[in-house]
Short mmCIF file of C-alpha atoms in Angstrom, two decimals:
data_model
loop_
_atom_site.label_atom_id
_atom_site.label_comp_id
_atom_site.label_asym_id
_atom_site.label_seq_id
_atom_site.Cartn_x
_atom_site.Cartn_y
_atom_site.Cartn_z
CA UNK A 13 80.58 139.90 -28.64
CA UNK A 14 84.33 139.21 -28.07
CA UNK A 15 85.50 137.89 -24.87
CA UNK A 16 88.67 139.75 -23.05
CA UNK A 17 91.41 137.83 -22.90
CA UNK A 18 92.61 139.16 -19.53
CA UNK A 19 91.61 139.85 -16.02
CA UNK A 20 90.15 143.35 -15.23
CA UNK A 21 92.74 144.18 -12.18
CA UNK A 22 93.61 147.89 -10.92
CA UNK A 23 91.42 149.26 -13.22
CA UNK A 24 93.00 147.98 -16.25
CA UNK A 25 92.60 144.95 -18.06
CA UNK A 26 95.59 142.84 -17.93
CA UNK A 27 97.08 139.50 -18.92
CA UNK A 28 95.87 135.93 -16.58
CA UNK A 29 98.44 134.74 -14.83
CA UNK A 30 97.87 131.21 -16.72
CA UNK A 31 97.05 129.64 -20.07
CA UNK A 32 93.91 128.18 -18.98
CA UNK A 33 90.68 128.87 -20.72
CA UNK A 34 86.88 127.95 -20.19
CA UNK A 35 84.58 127.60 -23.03
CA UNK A 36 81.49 129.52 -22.95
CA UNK A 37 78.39 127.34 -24.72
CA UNK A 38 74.90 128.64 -25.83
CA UNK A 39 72.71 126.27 -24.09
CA UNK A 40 70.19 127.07 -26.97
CA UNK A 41 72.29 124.83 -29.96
CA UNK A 42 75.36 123.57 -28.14
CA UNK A 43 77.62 125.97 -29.65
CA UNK A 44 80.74 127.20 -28.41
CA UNK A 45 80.52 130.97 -28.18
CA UNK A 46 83.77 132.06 -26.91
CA UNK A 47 86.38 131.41 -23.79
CA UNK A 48 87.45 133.18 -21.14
CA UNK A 49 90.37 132.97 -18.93
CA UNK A 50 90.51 130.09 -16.23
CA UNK A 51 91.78 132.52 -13.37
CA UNK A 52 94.35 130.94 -10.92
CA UNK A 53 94.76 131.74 -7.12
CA UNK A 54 97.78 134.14 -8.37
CA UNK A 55 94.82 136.28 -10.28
CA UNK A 56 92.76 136.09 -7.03
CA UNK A 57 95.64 137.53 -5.37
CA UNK A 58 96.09 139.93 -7.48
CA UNK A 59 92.99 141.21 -7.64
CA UNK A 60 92.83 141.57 -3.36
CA UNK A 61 95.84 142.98 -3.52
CA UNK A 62 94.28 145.61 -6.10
CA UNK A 63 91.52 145.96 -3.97
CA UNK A 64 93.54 145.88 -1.06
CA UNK A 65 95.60 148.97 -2.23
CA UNK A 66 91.87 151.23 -3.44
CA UNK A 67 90.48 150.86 -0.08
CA UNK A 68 91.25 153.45 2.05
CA UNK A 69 90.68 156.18 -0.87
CA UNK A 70 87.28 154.61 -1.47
CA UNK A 71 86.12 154.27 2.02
CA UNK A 72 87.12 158.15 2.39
CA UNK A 73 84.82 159.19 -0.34
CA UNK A 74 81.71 161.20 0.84
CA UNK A 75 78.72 158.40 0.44
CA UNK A 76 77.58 161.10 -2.18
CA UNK A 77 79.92 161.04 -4.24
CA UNK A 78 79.88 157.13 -4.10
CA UNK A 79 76.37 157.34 -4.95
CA UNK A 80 76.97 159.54 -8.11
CA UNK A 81 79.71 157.30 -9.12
CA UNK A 82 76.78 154.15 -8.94
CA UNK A 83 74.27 156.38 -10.65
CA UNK A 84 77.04 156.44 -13.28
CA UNK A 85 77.29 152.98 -13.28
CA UNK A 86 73.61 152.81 -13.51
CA UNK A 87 73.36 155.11 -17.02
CA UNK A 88 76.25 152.86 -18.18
CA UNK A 89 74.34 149.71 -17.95
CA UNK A 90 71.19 151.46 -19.33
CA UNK A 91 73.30 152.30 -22.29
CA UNK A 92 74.03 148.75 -23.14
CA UNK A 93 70.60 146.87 -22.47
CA UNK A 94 70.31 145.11 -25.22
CA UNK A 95 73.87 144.41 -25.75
CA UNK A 96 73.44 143.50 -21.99
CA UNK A 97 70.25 141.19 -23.16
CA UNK A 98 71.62 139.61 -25.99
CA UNK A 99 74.70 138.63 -24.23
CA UNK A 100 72.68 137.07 -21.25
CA UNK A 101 70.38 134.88 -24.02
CA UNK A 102 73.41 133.72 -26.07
CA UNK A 103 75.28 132.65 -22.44
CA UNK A 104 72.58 131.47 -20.54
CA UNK A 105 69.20 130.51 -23.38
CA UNK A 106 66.76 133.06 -21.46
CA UNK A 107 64.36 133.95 -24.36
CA UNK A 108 65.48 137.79 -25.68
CA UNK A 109 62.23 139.18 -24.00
CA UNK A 110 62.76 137.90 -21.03
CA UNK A 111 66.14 138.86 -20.82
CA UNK A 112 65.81 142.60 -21.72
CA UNK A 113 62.78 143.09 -19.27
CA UNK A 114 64.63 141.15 -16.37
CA UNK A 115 68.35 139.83 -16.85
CA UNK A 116 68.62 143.90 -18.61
CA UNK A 117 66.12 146.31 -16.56
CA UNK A 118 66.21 144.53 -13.02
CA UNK A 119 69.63 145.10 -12.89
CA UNK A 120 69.73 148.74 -13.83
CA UNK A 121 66.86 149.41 -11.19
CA UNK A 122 69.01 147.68 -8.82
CA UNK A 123 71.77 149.48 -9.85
CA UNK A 124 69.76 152.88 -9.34
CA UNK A 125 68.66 152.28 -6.02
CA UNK A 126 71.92 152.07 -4.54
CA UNK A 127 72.55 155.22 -5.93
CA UNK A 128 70.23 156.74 -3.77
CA UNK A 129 70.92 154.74 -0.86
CA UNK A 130 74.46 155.28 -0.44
CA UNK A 131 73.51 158.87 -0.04
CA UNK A 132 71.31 158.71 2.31
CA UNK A 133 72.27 155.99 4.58
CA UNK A 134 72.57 156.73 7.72
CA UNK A 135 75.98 155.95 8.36
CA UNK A 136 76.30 157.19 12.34
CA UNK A 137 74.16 157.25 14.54
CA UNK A 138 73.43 158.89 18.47
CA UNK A 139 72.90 156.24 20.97
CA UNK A 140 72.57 157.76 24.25
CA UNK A 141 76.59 158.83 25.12
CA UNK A 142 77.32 157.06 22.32
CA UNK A 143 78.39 158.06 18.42
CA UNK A 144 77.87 154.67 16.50
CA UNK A 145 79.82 154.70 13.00
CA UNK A 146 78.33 152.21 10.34
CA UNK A 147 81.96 151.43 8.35
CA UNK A 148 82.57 149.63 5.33
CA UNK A 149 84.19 146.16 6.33
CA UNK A 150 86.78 145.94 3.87
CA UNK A 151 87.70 143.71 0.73
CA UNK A 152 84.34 142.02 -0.30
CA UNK A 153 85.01 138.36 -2.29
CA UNK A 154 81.76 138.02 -4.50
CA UNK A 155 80.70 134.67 -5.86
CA UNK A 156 77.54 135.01 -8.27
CA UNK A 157 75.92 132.08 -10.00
CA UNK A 158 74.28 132.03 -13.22
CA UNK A 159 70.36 132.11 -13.32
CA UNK A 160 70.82 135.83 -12.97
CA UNK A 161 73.96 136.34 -13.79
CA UNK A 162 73.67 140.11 -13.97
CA UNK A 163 71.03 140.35 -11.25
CA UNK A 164 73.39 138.88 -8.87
CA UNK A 165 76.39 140.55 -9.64
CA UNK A 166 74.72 144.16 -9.09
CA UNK A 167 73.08 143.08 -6.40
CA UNK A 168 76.32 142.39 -4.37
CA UNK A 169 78.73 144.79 -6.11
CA UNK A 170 76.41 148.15 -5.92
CA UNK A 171 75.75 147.82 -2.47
CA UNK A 172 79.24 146.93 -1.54
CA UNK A 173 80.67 149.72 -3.17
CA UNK A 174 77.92 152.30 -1.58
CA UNK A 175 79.11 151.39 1.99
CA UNK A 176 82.47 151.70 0.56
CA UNK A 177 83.82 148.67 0.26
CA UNK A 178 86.29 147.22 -2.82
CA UNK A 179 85.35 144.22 -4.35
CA UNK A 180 86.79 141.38 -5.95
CA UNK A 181 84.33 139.62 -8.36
CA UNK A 182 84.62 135.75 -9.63
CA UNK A 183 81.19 135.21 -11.74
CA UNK A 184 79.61 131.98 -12.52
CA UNK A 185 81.82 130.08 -15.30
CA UNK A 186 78.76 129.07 -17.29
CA UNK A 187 77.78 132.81 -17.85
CA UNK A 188 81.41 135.18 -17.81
CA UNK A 189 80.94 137.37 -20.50
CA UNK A 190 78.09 139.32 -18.54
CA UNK A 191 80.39 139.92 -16.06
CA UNK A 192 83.11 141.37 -18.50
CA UNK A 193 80.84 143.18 -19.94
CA UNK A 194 79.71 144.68 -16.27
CA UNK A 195 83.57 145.36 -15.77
CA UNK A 196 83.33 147.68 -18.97
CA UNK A 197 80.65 149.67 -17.50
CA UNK A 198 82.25 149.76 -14.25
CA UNK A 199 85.35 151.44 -16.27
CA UNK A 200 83.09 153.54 -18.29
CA UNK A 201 81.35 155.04 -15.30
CA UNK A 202 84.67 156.28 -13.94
CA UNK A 203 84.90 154.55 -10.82
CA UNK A 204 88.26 154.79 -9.42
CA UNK A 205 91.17 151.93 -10.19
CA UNK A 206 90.87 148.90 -7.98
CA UNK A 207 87.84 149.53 -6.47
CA UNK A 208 86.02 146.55 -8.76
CA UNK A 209 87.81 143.89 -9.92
CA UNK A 210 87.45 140.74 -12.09
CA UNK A 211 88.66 137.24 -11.95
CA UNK A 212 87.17 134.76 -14.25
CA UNK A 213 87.64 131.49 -13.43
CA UNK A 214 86.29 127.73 -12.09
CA UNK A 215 84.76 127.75 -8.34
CA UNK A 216 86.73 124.95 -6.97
CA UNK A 217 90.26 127.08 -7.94
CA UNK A 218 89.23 130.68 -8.46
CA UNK A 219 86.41 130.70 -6.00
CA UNK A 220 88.21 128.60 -3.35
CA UNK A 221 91.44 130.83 -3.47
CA UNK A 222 89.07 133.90 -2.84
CA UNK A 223 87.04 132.53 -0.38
CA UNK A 224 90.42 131.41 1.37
CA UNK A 225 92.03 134.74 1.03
CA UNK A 226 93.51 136.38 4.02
CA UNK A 227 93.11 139.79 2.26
CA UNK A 228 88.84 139.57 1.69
CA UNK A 229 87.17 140.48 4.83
CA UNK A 230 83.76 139.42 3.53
CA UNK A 231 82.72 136.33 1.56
CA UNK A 232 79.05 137.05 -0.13
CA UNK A 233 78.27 133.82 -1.84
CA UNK A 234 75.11 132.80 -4.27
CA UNK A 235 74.41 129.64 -5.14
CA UNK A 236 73.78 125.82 -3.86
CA UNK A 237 73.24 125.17 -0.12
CA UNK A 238 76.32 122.37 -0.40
CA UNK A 239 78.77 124.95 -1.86
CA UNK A 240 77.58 127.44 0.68
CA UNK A 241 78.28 125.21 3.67
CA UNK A 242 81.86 124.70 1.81
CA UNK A 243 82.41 128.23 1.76
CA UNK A 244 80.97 129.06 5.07
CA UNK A 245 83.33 126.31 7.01
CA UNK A 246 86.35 128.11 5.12
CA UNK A 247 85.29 131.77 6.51
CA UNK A 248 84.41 130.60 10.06
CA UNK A 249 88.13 128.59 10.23
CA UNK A 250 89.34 132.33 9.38
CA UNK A 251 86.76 134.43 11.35
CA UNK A 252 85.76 136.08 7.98
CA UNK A 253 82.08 137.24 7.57
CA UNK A 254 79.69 135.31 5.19
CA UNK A 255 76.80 136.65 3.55
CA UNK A 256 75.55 133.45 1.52
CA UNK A 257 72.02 133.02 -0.22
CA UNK A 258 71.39 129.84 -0.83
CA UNK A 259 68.61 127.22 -2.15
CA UNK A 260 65.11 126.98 -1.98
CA UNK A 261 61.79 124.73 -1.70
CA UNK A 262 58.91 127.44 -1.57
CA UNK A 263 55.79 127.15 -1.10
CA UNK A 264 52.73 128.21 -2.97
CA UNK A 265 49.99 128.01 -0.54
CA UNK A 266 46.14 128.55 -1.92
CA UNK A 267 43.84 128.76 1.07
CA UNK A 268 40.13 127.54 0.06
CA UNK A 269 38.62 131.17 -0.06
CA UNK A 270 41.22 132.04 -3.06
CA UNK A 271 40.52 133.08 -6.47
CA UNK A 272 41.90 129.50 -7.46
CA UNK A 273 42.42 130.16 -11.22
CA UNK A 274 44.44 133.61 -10.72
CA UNK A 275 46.56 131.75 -8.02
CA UNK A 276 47.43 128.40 -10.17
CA UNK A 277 48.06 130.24 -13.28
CA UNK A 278 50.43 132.61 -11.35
CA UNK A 279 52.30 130.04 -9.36
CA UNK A 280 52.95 128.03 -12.83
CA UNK A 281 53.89 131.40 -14.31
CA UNK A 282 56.27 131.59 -11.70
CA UNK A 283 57.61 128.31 -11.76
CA UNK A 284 58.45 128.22 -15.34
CA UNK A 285 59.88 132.18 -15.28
CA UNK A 286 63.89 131.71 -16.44
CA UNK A 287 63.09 128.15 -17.20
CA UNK A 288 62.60 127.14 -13.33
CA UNK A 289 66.39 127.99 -12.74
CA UNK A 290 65.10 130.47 -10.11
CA UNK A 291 66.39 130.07 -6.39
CA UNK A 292 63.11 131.80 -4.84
CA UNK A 293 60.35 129.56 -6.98
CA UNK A 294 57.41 128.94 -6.15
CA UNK A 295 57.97 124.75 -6.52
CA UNK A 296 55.43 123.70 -4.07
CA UNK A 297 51.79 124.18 -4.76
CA UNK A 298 49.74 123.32 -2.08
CA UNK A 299 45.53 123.09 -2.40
CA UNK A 300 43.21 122.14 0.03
CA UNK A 301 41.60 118.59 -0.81
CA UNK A 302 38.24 119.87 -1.63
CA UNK A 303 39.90 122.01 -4.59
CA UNK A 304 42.63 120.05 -5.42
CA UNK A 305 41.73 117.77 -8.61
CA UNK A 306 40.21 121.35 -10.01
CA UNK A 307 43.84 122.75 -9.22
CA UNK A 308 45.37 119.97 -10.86
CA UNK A 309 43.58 120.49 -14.26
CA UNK A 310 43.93 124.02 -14.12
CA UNK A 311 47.62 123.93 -13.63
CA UNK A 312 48.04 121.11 -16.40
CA UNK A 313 46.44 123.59 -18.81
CA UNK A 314 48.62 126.62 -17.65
CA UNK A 315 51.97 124.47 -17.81
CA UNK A 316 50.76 123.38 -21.92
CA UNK A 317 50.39 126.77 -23.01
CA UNK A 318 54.30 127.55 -21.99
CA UNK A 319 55.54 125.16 -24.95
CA UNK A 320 58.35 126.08 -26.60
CA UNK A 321 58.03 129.63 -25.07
CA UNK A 322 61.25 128.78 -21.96
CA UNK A 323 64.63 128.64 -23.06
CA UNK A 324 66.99 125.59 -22.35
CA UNK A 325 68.24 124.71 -18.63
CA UNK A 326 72.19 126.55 -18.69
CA UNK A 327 74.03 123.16 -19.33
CA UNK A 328 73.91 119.32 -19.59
CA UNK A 329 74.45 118.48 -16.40
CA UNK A 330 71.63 120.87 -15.35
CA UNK A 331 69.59 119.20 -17.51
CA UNK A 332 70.17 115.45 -17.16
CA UNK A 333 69.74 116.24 -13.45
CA UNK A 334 66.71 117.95 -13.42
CA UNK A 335 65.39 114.90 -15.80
CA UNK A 336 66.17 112.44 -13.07
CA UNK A 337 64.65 114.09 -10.78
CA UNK A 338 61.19 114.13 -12.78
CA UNK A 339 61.93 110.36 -13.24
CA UNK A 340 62.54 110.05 -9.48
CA UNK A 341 59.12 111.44 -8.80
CA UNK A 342 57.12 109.22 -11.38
CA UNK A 343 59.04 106.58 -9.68
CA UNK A 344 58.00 107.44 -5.55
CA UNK A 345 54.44 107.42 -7.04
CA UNK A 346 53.62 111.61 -8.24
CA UNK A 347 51.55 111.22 -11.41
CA UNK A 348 52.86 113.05 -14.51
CA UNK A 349 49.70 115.47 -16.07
CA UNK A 350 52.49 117.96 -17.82
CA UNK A 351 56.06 117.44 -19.77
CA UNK A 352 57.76 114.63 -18.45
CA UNK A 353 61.86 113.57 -18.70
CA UNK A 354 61.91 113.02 -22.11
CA UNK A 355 63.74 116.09 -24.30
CA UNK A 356 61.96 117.86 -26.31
CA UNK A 357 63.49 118.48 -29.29
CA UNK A 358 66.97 116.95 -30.51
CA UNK A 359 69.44 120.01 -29.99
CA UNK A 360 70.22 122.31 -26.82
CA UNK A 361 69.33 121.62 -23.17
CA UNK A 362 66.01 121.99 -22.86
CA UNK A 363 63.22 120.62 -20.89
CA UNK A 364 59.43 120.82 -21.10
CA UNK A 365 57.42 122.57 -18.43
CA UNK A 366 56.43 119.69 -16.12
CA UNK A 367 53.88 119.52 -13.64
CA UNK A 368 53.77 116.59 -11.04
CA UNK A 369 50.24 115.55 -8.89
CA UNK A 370 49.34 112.96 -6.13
CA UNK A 371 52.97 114.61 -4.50
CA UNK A 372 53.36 113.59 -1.11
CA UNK A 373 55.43 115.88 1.34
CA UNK A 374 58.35 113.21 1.79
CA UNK A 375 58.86 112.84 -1.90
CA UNK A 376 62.38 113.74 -3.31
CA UNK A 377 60.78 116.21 -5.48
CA UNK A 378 58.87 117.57 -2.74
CA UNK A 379 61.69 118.27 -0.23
CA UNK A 380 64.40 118.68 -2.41
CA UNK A 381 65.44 121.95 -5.30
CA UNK A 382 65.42 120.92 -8.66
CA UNK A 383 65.89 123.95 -10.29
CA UNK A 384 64.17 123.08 -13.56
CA UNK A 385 60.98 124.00 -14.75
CA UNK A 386 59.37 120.99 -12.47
CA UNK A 387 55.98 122.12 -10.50
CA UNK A 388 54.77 119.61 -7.42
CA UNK A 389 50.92 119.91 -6.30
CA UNK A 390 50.35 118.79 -3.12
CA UNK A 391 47.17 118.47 -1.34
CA UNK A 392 46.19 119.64 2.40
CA UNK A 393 43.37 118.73 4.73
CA UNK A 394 43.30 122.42 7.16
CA UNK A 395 45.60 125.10 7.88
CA UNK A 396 47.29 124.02 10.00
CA UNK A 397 48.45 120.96 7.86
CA UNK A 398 49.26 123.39 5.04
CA UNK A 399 51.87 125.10 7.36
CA UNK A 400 53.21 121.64 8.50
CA UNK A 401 54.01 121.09 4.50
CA UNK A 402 54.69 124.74 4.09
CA UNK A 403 57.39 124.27 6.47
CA UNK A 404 58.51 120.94 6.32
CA UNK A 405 61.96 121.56 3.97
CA UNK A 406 65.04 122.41 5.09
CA UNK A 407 64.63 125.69 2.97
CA UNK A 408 63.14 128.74 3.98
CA UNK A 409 64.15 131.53 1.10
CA UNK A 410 60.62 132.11 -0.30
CA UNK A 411 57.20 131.22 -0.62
CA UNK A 412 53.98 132.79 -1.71
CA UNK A 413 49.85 132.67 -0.29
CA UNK A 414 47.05 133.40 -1.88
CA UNK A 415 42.87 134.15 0.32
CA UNK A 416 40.34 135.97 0.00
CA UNK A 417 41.29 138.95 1.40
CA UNK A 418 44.75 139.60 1.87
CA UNK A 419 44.61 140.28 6.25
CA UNK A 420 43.90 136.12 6.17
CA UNK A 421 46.56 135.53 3.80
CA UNK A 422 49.26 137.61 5.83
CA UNK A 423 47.72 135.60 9.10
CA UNK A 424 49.23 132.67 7.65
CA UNK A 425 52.62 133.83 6.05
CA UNK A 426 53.18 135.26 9.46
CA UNK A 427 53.46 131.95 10.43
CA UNK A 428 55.56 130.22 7.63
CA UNK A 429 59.69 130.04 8.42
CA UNK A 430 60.91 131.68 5.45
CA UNK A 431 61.96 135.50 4.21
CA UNK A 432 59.78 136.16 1.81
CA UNK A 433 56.68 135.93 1.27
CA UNK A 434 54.21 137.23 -1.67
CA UNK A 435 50.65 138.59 -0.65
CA UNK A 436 48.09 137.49 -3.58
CA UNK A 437 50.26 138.53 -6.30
CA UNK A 438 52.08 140.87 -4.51
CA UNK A 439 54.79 142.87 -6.78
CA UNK A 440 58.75 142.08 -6.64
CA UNK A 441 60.26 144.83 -4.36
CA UNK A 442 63.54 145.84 -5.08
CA UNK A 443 64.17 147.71 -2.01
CA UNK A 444 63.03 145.21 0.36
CA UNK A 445 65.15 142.84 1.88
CA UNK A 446 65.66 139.45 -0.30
CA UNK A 447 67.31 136.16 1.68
CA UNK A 448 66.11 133.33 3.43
CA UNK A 449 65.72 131.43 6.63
CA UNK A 450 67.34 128.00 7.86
CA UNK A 451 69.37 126.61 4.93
CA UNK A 452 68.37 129.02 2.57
CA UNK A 453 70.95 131.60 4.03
CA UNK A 454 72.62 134.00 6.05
CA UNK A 455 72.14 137.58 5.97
CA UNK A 456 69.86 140.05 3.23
CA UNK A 457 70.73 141.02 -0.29
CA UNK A 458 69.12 144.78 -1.72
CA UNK A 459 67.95 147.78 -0.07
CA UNK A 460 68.90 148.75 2.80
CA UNK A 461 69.53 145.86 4.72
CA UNK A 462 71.45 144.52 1.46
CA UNK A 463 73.76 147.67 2.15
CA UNK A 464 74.09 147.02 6.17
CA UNK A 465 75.27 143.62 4.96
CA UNK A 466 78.81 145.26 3.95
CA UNK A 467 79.53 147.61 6.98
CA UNK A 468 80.24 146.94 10.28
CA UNK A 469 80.58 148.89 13.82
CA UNK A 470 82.29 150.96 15.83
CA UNK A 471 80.35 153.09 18.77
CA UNK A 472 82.63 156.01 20.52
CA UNK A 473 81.25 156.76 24.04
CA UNK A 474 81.32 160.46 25.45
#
């Protein structure tokens, strides 16, 4: 695994404009892995300029033939999953497993959806004297982050390119060489010079100077709410579009006719997936009062059996604040019955699977994301106190409930505020449309709607 030392502009990889260079750690032991370039707002501009130049070519090209080029794409990635994998658990601590059956194969499906879609899109459309064309809105900036770090990059990139946009690509600096290695594929699948390009780089200079840029016409931002509002004040002074999926506080509500054990041990599954550094968790597990001290011991055992089986948080900081945050809520009065703050073992950034009780819905650790492997249990009286906690954040990305029959569980996720919502189990959807309501977001990533995200319209009247 050997970083590039360059930028991948214009379809070639090429020299950064500066010396600068960021050091990529394995959270695992601490262990410097290999740099990357620290890109500078003359590699941003570059790079929009690249894409700037492959535009009208690309937006020209039949959707098929965009579509073959992502199927391309697609096989490329397939090709390299578990160079993709091994990359992902050395750059971010994901245990290999994990990483080859989701930070590997969700991309690739991802990947291969879009190659159908762009085909079949329907990219005009008759509205009485009227011919509607659904056009690709330019230069796309994309800012991933790095729980997913290959997830996220696909999952802006592929549709992007299907409505037949160009793209400009600054990655997470924790996790680069995923995206370098994505740039390789994009080469290797043939698609044409400047339509993808790659800046590596910090997101206060890189980030900044392409969410700044008078040459992107579309910002699509992942990460924290905070940034987000950063990056959305920037676009709006310039009248740019934002696409921007933000944080999350979702909740896991178990009505009283549930089965409770399937529904506890699935919500701590699902807390602890990618070592809690997963936007759309499950964080809040609510349980009416009469089940709730069953719950609690139920969810203590689930959380014990996970061990040493989640990799580290990506970084120090990560983990020292998602620590504080578990001594915040011993502090405001949750009881501890899993993990705790205290490391547990000497080397790498790790933290155990924690489960909080007795959580009240104005706790810090009830209304605000952690992003660790950190599980709150709160109780409720009725239903119609559960939906009061359900939607008492400021979030509104995700959230999960579990009945006995699934036409009372969809009664009550009709009524939570959020954009998502998982049916007694039900499966992760690629297709369907993934973002969030309130602070969680603007806009829809995957699927169709993902793709609608990148085009905009123009209606001819007869």
């Amino acid at each position: 695994m050997k970083a590039h030392d360059g930028m991948y502009i214009g379809g070639s990889w090429r020299p950064a404009a500066g010396t600068g260079t960021i050091e990529v750690v394995n959270p695992a032991d601490e262990q410097v892995i290999d740099q990357v370039p620290a890109g500078t707002a003359e590699d941003v501009d570059a790079a929009v300029r690249a894409a700037r130049a492959a535009l009208p070519g690309w937006a020209a090209t039949p959707p098929a033939e965009r579509g073959a080029l992502i199927g391309a794409l697609r096989d490329a990635l397939a090709a390299r999953r578990q160079e993709i994998a091994e990359t992902v658990t050395a750059e971010l601590g994901a245990p290999l497993p994990f990483s080859q059956r989701v930070h590997a194969d969700l991309p690739v499906a991802v990947a291969g959806s879009y190659a159908e879609l762009a085909a079949k899109h329907p990219f005009e459309e008759r509205i009485g004297n009227s011919t509607v064309y659904h056009e690709p809105i330019g230069v796309v900036g994309a800012i991933t982050p790095w729980n997913y770090p290959l997830h996220q990059i696909v999952a802006k990139v592929a549709p992007a390119l299907a409505a037949g946009c160009t793209v400009v690509l600054k990655p997470a600096e924790d996790t680069p060489l995923i995206a370098q290695l994505f740039a390789e594929a994009v080469h290797e699948a043939g698609v044409p010079a400047g339509v993808f390009n790659l800046v590596t780089g910090l997101g206060p200079v890189a980030g900044q100077a392409l969410a700044e840029h008078d040459g992107v016409d579309l910002v699509s931002f992942t990460g924290s709410t905070a940034v987000g509002r950063r990056i959305a004040a920037t676009a709006g002074a310039a009248v740019k579009k934002v696409a921007l999926e933000l944080g999350g506080k979702s909740a896991n509500v178990i009505l009283p006719s549930a089965d409770l054990g399937k529904a506890v041990a699935t919500g701590v599954a699902n807390v602890m997936s990618n070592s809690g550094q997963t936007c759309s968790a499950w964080t809040r597990m609510l349980v009416h009062t009469s089940q709730y001290d069953e719950a609690v011991g139920l969810a203590a055992e689930a959380a014990a059996k996970y061990g040493d089986r989640i990799g580290p948080l990506v970084n120090a900081k990560q983990r020292e604040r998602v620590r504080g945050y578990i001594e915040q809520g011993v502090a405001e009065g949750a009881r501890l019955i899993a993990g705790g703050a205290e490391p547990p073992r000497e080397q790498g950034y790790f933290v155990s699977p924690t489960v909080l009780a007795d959580v009240t819905p104005q706790m810090t650790v009830a209304q605000e994301e952690i992003f660790g492997p950190v599980l709150s249990i709160l109780r409720y009286e009725d239903e119609d106190d559960a939906l009061r906690i359900a939607n008492g954040t400021v979030y509104g990305l995700a959230g999960a409930v579990w009945a006995g029959d699934d036409t009372e569980a969809v009664a009550f996720a009709r009524r939570m505020d959020t954009g998502q919502v998982d049916i007694n189990g039900g499966r992760f959807n690629p297709l369907a449309p993934f973002g969030g309501y309130k602070q969680s977001g603007v806009g829809r990533e995957l699927g169709p709607h993902g793709l609608a995200e990148f085009l905009q319209t123009k209606s001819l009247q007869f």
